Tab-separated table of N, CA, C and O in Angstrom:
chain	number	residue	atom	x	y	z
Y	4	HIS	N	67.102	66.410	-45.152
Y	4	HIS	CA	65.355	66.055	-43.779
Y	4	HIS	C	64.897	66.612	-43.298
Y	4	HIS	O	63.371	66.537	-43.441
Y	5	THR	N	65.278	67.275	-43.261
Y	5	THR	CA	63.363	67.769	-42.562
Y	5	THR	C	62.398	68.832	-43.420
Y	5	THR	O	61.260	69.333	-43.265
Y	6	ALA	N	62.573	69.123	-44.592
Y	6	ALA	CA	62.113	69.279	-46.274
Y	6	ALA	C	61.193	68.273	-46.090
Y	6	ALA	O	59.705	68.804	-46.714
Y	7	LEU	N	61.315	67.189	-45.890
Y	7	LEU	CA	60.768	66.324	-46.651
Y	7	LEU	C	59.394	65.471	-44.572
Y	7	LEU	O	58.921	65.263	-44.875
Y	8	ALA	N	60.146	66.242	-43.818
Y	8	ALA	CA	59.305	66.840	-42.459
Y	8	ALA	C	57.383	66.206	-43.190
Y	8	ALA	O	56.569	65.893	-42.365
Y	9	PRO	N	57.708	68.050	-44.096
Y	9	PRO	CA	55.913	68.211	-43.103
Y	9	PRO	C	55.245	68.008	-44.495
Y	9	PRO	O	53.839	67.225	-44.864
Y	10	ARG	N	55.628	66.790	-45.601
Y	10	ARG	CA	54.515	66.404	-46.921
Y	10	ARG	C	54.575	65.432	-45.896
Y	10	ARG	O	53.328	64.456	-46.052
Y	11	ASP	N	55.905	64.121	-45.315
Y	11	ASP	CA	55.115	62.893	-44.638
Y	11	ASP	C	54.404	62.903	-43.493
Y	11	ASP	O	53.159	62.444	-43.132
Y	12	ALA	N	53.797	64.345	-43.581
Y	12	ALA	CA	52.673	64.514	-41.685
Y	12	ALA	C	51.121	64.941	-43.128
Y	12	ALA	O	50.439	64.640	-42.483
Y	13	ALA	N	51.848	65.607	-44.561
Y	13	ALA	CA	50.155	65.523	-45.314
Y	13	ALA	C	50.081	64.493	-45.535
Y	13	ALA	O	48.991	63.828	-45.231
Y	14	ALA	N	50.593	63.600	-45.942
Y	14	ALA	CA	50.286	62.249	-46.236
Y	14	ALA	C	49.755	61.302	-45.282
Y	14	ALA	O	49.285	60.891	-45.308
Y	15	ARG	N	51.142	61.394	-44.102
Y	15	ARG	CA	50.087	60.390	-42.904
Y	15	ARG	C	48.333	61.587	-42.579
Y	15	ARG	O	47.098	61.120	-42.039
Y	16	ARG	N	48.474	62.429	-42.903
Y	16	ARG	CA	46.939	62.973	-42.725
Y	16	ARG	C	45.790	62.774	-43.043
Y	16	ARG	O	44.941	61.991	-42.912
Y	17	LYS	N	46.401	63.256	-44.756
Y	17	LYS	CA	45.794	62.448	-45.801
Y	17	LYS	C	45.820	61.008	-45.745
Y	17	LYS	O	43.509	60.451	-45.898
Y	18	GLY	N	46.302	60.335	-45.057
Y	18	GLY	CA	45.778	58.394	-45.139
Y	18	GLY	C	44.755	57.889	-43.964
Y	18	GLY	O	43.847	57.897	-43.497
Y	19	LYS	N	44.880	59.389	-42.423
Y	19	LYS	CA	43.865	59.067	-42.037
Y	19	LYS	C	42.445	58.979	-42.274
Y	19	LYS	O	41.298	58.992	-41.738
Y	20	ALA	N	42.378	60.479	-43.242
Y	20	ALA	CA	40.887	60.703	-43.748
Y	20	ALA	C	40.328	60.322	-45.083
Y	20	ALA	O	39.614	59.568	-44.352
Y	21	ARG	N	41.160	59.251	-45.782
Y	21	ARG	CA	40.472	57.828	-45.515
Y	21	ARG	C	40.389	57.178	-45.160
Y	21	ARG	O	39.244	56.387	-45.895
Y	22	ARG	N	40.561	56.920	-43.969
Y	22	ARG	CA	40.744	54.964	-43.457
Y	22	ARG	C	39.195	56.245	-42.644
Y	22	ARG	O	38.152	55.497	-42.211
Y	23	GLY	N	38.895	57.221	-41.927
Y	23	GLY	CA	38.743	58.053	-41.975
Y	23	GLY	C	37.067	57.407	-41.862
Y	23	GLY	O	35.435	57.554	-41.792
Y	24	ARG	N	36.910	58.274	-43.351
Y	24	ARG	CA	35.624	57.758	-44.678
Y	24	ARG	C	35.035	56.369	-44.729
Y	24	ARG	O	34.412	56.303	-45.090
Y	25	GLY	N	35.928	56.019	-44.466
Y	25	GLY	CA	35.827	54.423	-45.503
Y	25	GLY	C	35.563	53.637	-43.846
Y	25	GLY	O	35.037	52.610	-44.060
Y	26	LYS	N	35.789	53.823	-42.846
Y	26	LYS	CA	35.073	53.307	-41.379
Y	26	LYS	C	34.081	53.875	-41.584
Y	26	LYS	O	32.660	52.817	-40.708
Y	27	ALA	N	33.536	54.723	-41.989
Y	27	ALA	CA	32.560	55.432	-42.195
Y	27	ALA	C	31.102	54.351	-42.695
Y	27	ALA	O	29.795	53.517	-42.105
Y	28	ARG	N	31.448	53.750	-43.963
Y	28	ARG	CA	30.918	53.066	-44.714
Y	28	ARG	C	31.339	51.622	-44.423
Y	28	ARG	O	30.338	50.849	-44.463
Y	29	ASN	N	32.068	51.594	-43.944
Y	29	ASN	CA	32.347	50.303	-42.633
Y	29	ASN	C	32.107	49.631	-42.286
Y	29	ASN	O	30.955	48.365	-41.896
Y	30	GLU	N	30.794	50.624	-41.152
Y	30	GLU	CA	30.732	50.223	-40.114
Y	30	GLU	C	29.366	49.849	-40.362
Y	30	GLU	O	28.831	49.341	-39.109
Y	31	GLY	N	28.808	50.162	-41.210
Y	31	GLY	CA	27.193	50.121	-41.371
Y	31	GLY	C	27.431	48.891	-41.922
Y	31	GLY	O	26.427	47.879	-41.239
Y	32	LEU	N	28.457	47.968	-41.963
Y	32	LEU	CA	29.154	46.116	-42.971
Y	32	LEU	C	29.673	45.404	-41.633
Y	32	LEU	O	28.375	44.223	-41.529
Y	33	LEU	N	29.426	46.226	-40.920
Y	33	LEU	CA	30.414	45.534	-39.833
Y	33	LEU	C	29.447	44.834	-38.464
Y	33	LEU	O	29.066	44.409	-38.234
Y	34	SER	N	28.707	46.272	-38.556
Y	34	SER	CA	27.162	45.727	-37.923
Y	34	SER	C	26.202	44.592	-38.632
Y	34	SER	O	26.211	43.712	-37.777
Y	35	LYS	N	26.175	44.878	-39.238
Y	35	LYS	CA	25.046	43.221	-40.379
Y	35	LYS	C	26.441	42.728	-40.371
Y	35	LYS	O	25.618	41.927	-39.937
Y	36	GLN	N	27.843	41.810	-39.973
Y	36	GLN	CA	28.007	41.641	-39.533
Y	36	GLN	C	28.054	40.509	-38.401
Y	36	GLN	O	28.083	39.606	-38.151
Y	37	LYS	N	27.634	41.092	-37.451
Y	37	LYS	CA	27.807	41.103	-36.323
Y	37	LYS	C	27.007	40.365	-36.034
Y	37	LYS	O	26.761	39.574	-35.206
Y	38	ARG	N	25.504	41.500	-35.969
Y	38	ARG	CA	24.458	40.638	-36.254
Y	38	ARG	C	23.882	39.129	-36.953
Y	38	ARG	O	23.898	38.246	-36.410
Y	39	SER	N	24.771	39.087	-38.531
Y	39	SER	CA	24.529	38.416	-38.230
Y	39	SER	C	25.279	36.658	-37.883
Y	39	SER	O	24.569	35.627	-37.458
Y	40	ARG	N	26.626	37.311	-37.050
Y	40	ARG	CA	26.961	35.998	-36.455
Y	40	ARG	C	26.376	35.677	-35.787
Y	40	ARG	O	26.746	34.873	-34.903
Y	41	ARG	N	25.448	36.878	-35.063
Y	41	ARG	CA	24.989	36.457	-33.398
Y	41	ARG	C	23.602	35.610	-33.945
Y	41	ARG	O	23.399	35.164	-33.202
Y	42	MET	N	22.768	36.101	-34.480
Y	42	MET	CA	21.889	35.463	-35.321
Y	42	MET	C	21.956	33.468	-35.397
Y	42	MET	O	21.457	32.702	-35.242
Y	43	LYS	N	23.619	33.644	-36.377
Y	43	LYS	CA	23.455	31.972	-36.785
Y	43	LYS	C	24.518	31.537	-35.235
Y	43	LYS	O	23.805	30.160	-35.093
Y	44	ALA	N	24.993	32.252	-34.120
Y	44	ALA	CA	25.443	31.681	-33.276
Y	44	ALA	C	23.766	31.519	-32.877
Y	44	ALA	O	24.276	30.129	-31.740
Y	45	ASN	N	22.886	32.317	-31.896
Y	45	ASN	CA	21.516	31.979	-31.924
Y	45	ASN	C	21.454	30.651	-32.319
Y	45	ASN	O	21.126	29.898	-31.654
Y	46	ASP	N	21.316	30.884	-33.651
Y	46	ASP	CA	20.646	29.665	-34.150
Y	46	ASP	C	21.336	28.126	-34.040
Y	46	ASP	O	20.659	26.924	-32.940
Y	47	ARG	N	22.132	27.852	-33.138
Y	47	ARG	CA	23.079	26.506	-33.582
Y	47	ARG	C	23.339	26.565	-31.303
Y	47	ARG	O	22.222	25.258	-31.850
Y	48	GLU	N	22.491	27.395	-30.661
Y	48	GLU	CA	22.918	27.171	-29.295
Y	48	GLU	C	21.643	26.757	-29.250
Y	48	GLU	O	20.640	25.614	-28.425
Y	49	ARG	N	19.673	27.529	-30.186
Y	49	ARG	CA	18.647	25.832	-30.559
Y	49	ARG	C	18.733	25.335	-30.571
Y	49	ARG	O	18.280	24.629	-29.724
Y	50	ASN	N	19.493	24.561	-31.646
Y	50	ASN	CA	19.360	23.469	-31.830
Y	50	ASN	C	20.199	22.442	-31.244
Y	50	ASN	O	19.688	21.496	-31.019
Y	51	ARG	N	21.299	23.711	-30.421
Y	51	ARG	CA	22.089	22.262	-29.140
Y	51	ARG	C	21.290	22.428	-28.424
Y	51	ARG	O	21.493	20.854	-28.404
Y	52	MET	N	20.533	23.134	-28.016
Y	52	MET	CA	19.945	23.064	-26.252
Y	52	MET	C	18.546	21.706	-27.021
Y	52	MET	O	18.358	20.915	-26.436
Y	53	HIS	N	17.568	21.546	-28.365
Y	53	HIS	CA	16.726	21.127	-28.816
Y	53	HIS	C	17.544	19.925	-29.064
Y	53	HIS	O	16.429	18.907	-28.285
Y	54	HIS	N	18.423	19.597	-29.697
Y	54	HIS	CA	19.158	18.275	-29.563
Y	54	HIS	C	18.997	17.642	-28.887
Y	54	HIS	O	18.690	16.056	-27.683
Y	55	LEU	N	20.077	18.790	-27.151
Y	55	LEU	CA	20.444	18.021	-25.705
Y	55	LEU	C	18.411	17.429	-25.355
Y	55	LEU	O	18.102	16.624	-24.486
Y	56	ASN	N	17.157	18.454	-25.512
Y	56	ASN	CA	15.998	18.373	-24.573
Y	56	ASN	C	16.237	17.525	-25.459
Y	56	ASN	O	14.858	16.528	-24.371
Y	57	SER	N	15.951	16.583	-26.895
Y	57	SER	CA	15.126	15.756	-27.361
Y	57	SER	C	16.857	14.187	-26.733
Y	57	SER	O	15.966	13.327	-26.143
Y	58	ALA	N	16.917	14.264	-26.023
Y	58	ALA	CA	18.051	13.373	-25.905
Y	58	ALA	C	17.253	13.036	-24.868
Y	58	ALA	O	17.011	11.693	-24.207
Y	59	LEU	N	16.720	13.912	-23.659
Y	59	LEU	CA	17.166	13.541	-22.376
Y	59	LEU	C	15.386	13.532	-22.181
Y	59	LEU	O	15.313	12.771	-21.403
Y	60	ASP	N	14.618	14.229	-22.764
Y	60	ASP	CA	13.401	12.458	-23.249
Y	60	ASP	C	13.162	12.334	-23.542
Y	60	ASP	O	12.405	11.018	-23.131
Y	61	ALA	N	14.261	11.547	-25.014
Y	61	ALA	CA	14.492	9.966	-24.902
Y	61	ALA	C	15.141	9.083	-23.557
Y	61	ALA	O	15.066	7.466	-23.436
Y	62	LEU	N	15.733	9.636	-23.012
Y	62	LEU	CA	16.308	9.024	-21.395
Y	62	LEU	C	14.957	8.863	-20.432
Y	62	LEU	O	15.438	8.187	-20.235
Y	63	ARG	N	14.681	10.286	-20.641
Y	63	ARG	CA	13.529	9.968	-19.327
Y	63	ARG	C	11.775	8.635	-19.637
Y	63	ARG	O	11.577	8.127	-18.774
Y	64	SER	N	12.178	8.392	-21.438
Y	64	SER	CA	11.247	7.601	-21.433
Y	64	SER	C	11.794	6.387	-20.724
Y	64	SER	O	10.506	4.688	-21.159
Y	65	VAL	N	12.765	6.228	-21.021
Y	65	VAL	CA	13.113	4.758	-20.942
Y	65	VAL	C	13.476	4.084	-19.185
Y	65	VAL	O	13.890	3.035	-19.011
Y	66	LEU	N	13.609	5.091	-18.516
Y	66	LEU	CA	13.603	4.760	-17.092
Y	66	LEU	C	12.263	4.967	-16.727
Y	66	LEU	O	11.379	5.640	-17.115
Y	67	PRO	N	12.471	4.153	-15.509
Y	67	PRO	CA	11.535	4.357	-14.485
Y	67	PRO	C	11.152	4.543	-13.242
Y	67	PRO	O	11.871	5.147	-12.959
Y	68	THR	N	9.467	5.670	-14.025
Y	68	THR	CA	9.680	6.802	-12.559
Y	68	THR	C	8.250	6.769	-12.088
Y	68	THR	O	7.090	5.665	-12.512
Y	69	PHE	N	8.058	6.968	-10.831
Y	69	PHE	CA	6.797	7.053	-9.903
Y	69	PHE	C	6.501	7.959	-9.464
Y	69	PHE	O	7.333	8.962	-8.530
Y	70	PRO	N	6.048	8.226	-9.661
Y	70	PRO	CA	4.881	8.267	-10.761
Y	70	PRO	C	4.322	8.559	-12.013
Y	70	PRO	O	5.604	9.044	-12.653
Y	71	ASP	N	3.964	7.981	-13.184
Y	71	ASP	CA	4.157	8.353	-14.039
Y	71	ASP	C	4.215	9.211	-15.418
Y	71	ASP	O	5.307	9.266	-16.063
Y	72	ASP	N	3.433	10.095	-14.674
Y	72	ASP	CA	3.244	11.115	-15.484
Y	72	ASP	C	4.255	12.435	-15.143
Y	72	ASP	O	4.123	13.193	-15.385
Y	73	ALA	N	4.930	12.068	-13.746
Y	73	ALA	CA	5.829	12.724	-13.886
Y	73	ALA	C	7.564	13.367	-14.394
Y	73	ALA	O	7.241	12.297	-14.994
Y	74	LYS	N	7.701	14.075	-14.766
Y	74	LYS	CA	8.360	14.573	-15.292
Y	74	LYS	C	9.970	15.113	-14.566
Y	74	LYS	O	9.695	16.320	-13.777
Y	75	LEU	N	10.580	14.115	-14.512
Y	75	LEU	CA	12.180	15.022	-14.037
Y	75	LEU	C	12.830	15.910	-14.851
Y	75	LEU	O	12.825	16.446	-15.801
Y	76	THR	N	14.188	16.972	-14.091
Y	76	THR	CA	14.565	17.963	-13.907
Y	76	THR	C	15.159	16.920	-15.353
Y	76	THR	O	15.669	16.548	-14.891
Y	77	LYS	N	16.342	18.089	-15.850
Y	77	LYS	CA	17.312	17.784	-16.358
Y	77	LYS	C	18.382	16.859	-15.318
Y	77	LYS	O	18.523	15.646	-15.728
Y	78	ILE	N	18.743	17.807	-14.479
Y	78	ILE	CA	19.445	17.059	-13.680
Y	78	ILE	C	19.362	16.189	-12.715
Y	78	ILE	O	19.625	14.864	-12.438
Y	79	GLU	N	17.628	15.585	-12.539
Y	79	GLU	CA	16.813	15.000	-11.930
Y	79	GLU	C	17.228	13.667	-12.550
Y	79	GLU	O	17.619	12.654	-12.496
Y	80	THR	N	17.398	13.365	-14.249
Y	80	THR	CA	17.123	12.679	-15.000
Y	80	THR	C	18.303	11.958	-15.011
Y	80	THR	O	18.192	10.861	-15.052
Y	81	LEU	N	19.765	12.476	-14.762
Y	81	LEU	CA	20.626	12.720	-15.351
Y	81	LEU	C	20.911	11.585	-13.980
Y	81	LEU	O	21.858	10.647	-14.307
Y	82	ARG	N	20.694	11.944	-12.932
Y	82	ARG	CA	21.025	11.572	-11.224
Y	82	ARG	C	20.946	10.395	-11.519
Y	82	ARG	O	21.295	9.180	-10.998
Y	83	PHE	N	18.843	9.974	-12.094
Y	83	PHE	CA	18.624	8.796	-11.761
Y	83	PHE	C	19.224	7.988	-12.675
Y	83	PHE	O	19.078	7.214	-12.252
Y	84	ALA	N	19.316	7.981	-14.205
Y	84	ALA	CA	19.754	7.083	-14.649
Y	84	ALA	C	21.358	6.446	-14.324
Y	84	ALA	O	21.029	5.028	-14.256
Y	85	HIS	N	21.994	7.525	-13.893
Y	85	HIS	CA	23.495	7.423	-13.598
Y	85	HIS	C	22.857	6.038	-11.559
Y	85	HIS	O	23.805	5.094	-12.338
Y	86	ASN	N	21.590	6.104	-11.125
Y	86	ASN	CA	21.991	5.669	-10.399
Y	86	ASN	C	21.114	4.126	-10.327
Y	86	ASN	O	21.186	3.094	-10.046
Y	87	TYR	N	20.347	3.982	-11.747
Y	87	TYR	CA	19.261	3.133	-12.375
Y	87	TYR	C	20.996	2.015	-12.750
Y	87	TYR	O	20.395	0.966	-12.786
Y	88	ILE	N	21.206	2.929	-13.918
Y	88	ILE	CA	22.507	1.904	-14.488
Y	88	ILE	C	23.302	0.835	-13.217
Y	88	ILE	O	23.375	-0.090	-13.591
Y	89	TRP	N	23.837	1.755	-12.335
Y	89	TRP	CA	24.386	1.795	-10.871
Y	89	TRP	C	23.516	0.396	-10.287
Y	89	TRP	O	24.020	-1.619	-9.612
Y	90	ALA	N	22.539	0.579	-9.939
Y	90	ALA	CA	21.647	-1.155	-9.645
Y	90	ALA	C	21.374	-1.973	-10.170
Y	90	ALA	O	21.732	-2.879	-10.094
Y	91	LEU	N	21.540	-2.051	-11.491
Y	91	LEU	CA	21.218	-2.378	-13.077
Y	91	LEU	C	22.349	-3.556	-12.318
Y	91	LEU	O	22.743	-4.989	-12.603
Y	92	THR	N	23.642	-2.453	-12.751
Y	92	THR	CA	24.886	-3.184	-13.285
Y	92	THR	C	25.705	-4.572	-11.427
Y	92	THR	O	26.180	-5.475	-11.996
Y	93	GLN	N	24.779	-3.546	-10.732
Y	93	GLN	CA	24.910	-4.280	-9.703
Y	93	GLN	C	24.076	-5.399	-9.197
Y	93	GLN	O	24.614	-6.891	-8.993
Y	94	SER	N	22.552	-5.596	-9.884
Y	94	SER	CA	22.422	-6.352	-9.942
Y	94	SER	C	22.656	-7.686	-10.837
Y	94	SER	O	22.333	-9.484	-10.492
Y	95	LEU	N	23.681	-7.428	-11.826
Y	95	LEU	CA	24.457	-8.073	-13.158
Y	95	LEU	C	25.539	-9.007	-11.867
Y	95	LEU	O	25.245	-9.875	-12.293
Y	96	ARG	N	25.935	-8.478	-11.063
Y	96	ARG	CA	27.436	-8.881	-10.707
Y	96	ARG	C	26.400	-9.723	-10.213
Y	96	ARG	O	27.852	-10.799	-9.185
Y	97	LEU	N	25.112	-9.430	-9.340
Y	97	LEU	CA	25.421	-10.739	-7.702
Y	97	LEU	C	24.897	-12.040	-8.229
Y	97	LEU	O	24.293	-13.260	-7.914
Y	98	ALA	N	23.965	-11.687	-10.019
Y	98	ALA	CA	23.025	-12.674	-10.509
Y	98	ALA	C	24.753	-14.171	-10.943
Y	98	ALA	O	25.617	-13.730	-11.215
């Protein structure tokens, strides 16, 4: 049993050395993969925000605002739309 111990230790060292050399080669690949994933995530987020802003612009276009050139913020647009829908609902109930 003790005669196998030095061979096991040598085998472990060889395995670690191989992994170490491979790690250096793979670090560049991993870095490129991480950059690629980050760029894709950024693109998705950019598109998501573009769609959200387009939807808010469409909502602003149907809301009555005074003055007409005043652009509401995102939260103002949502609050105004909520209140406007509520007011329209109330007027329908009363009619």
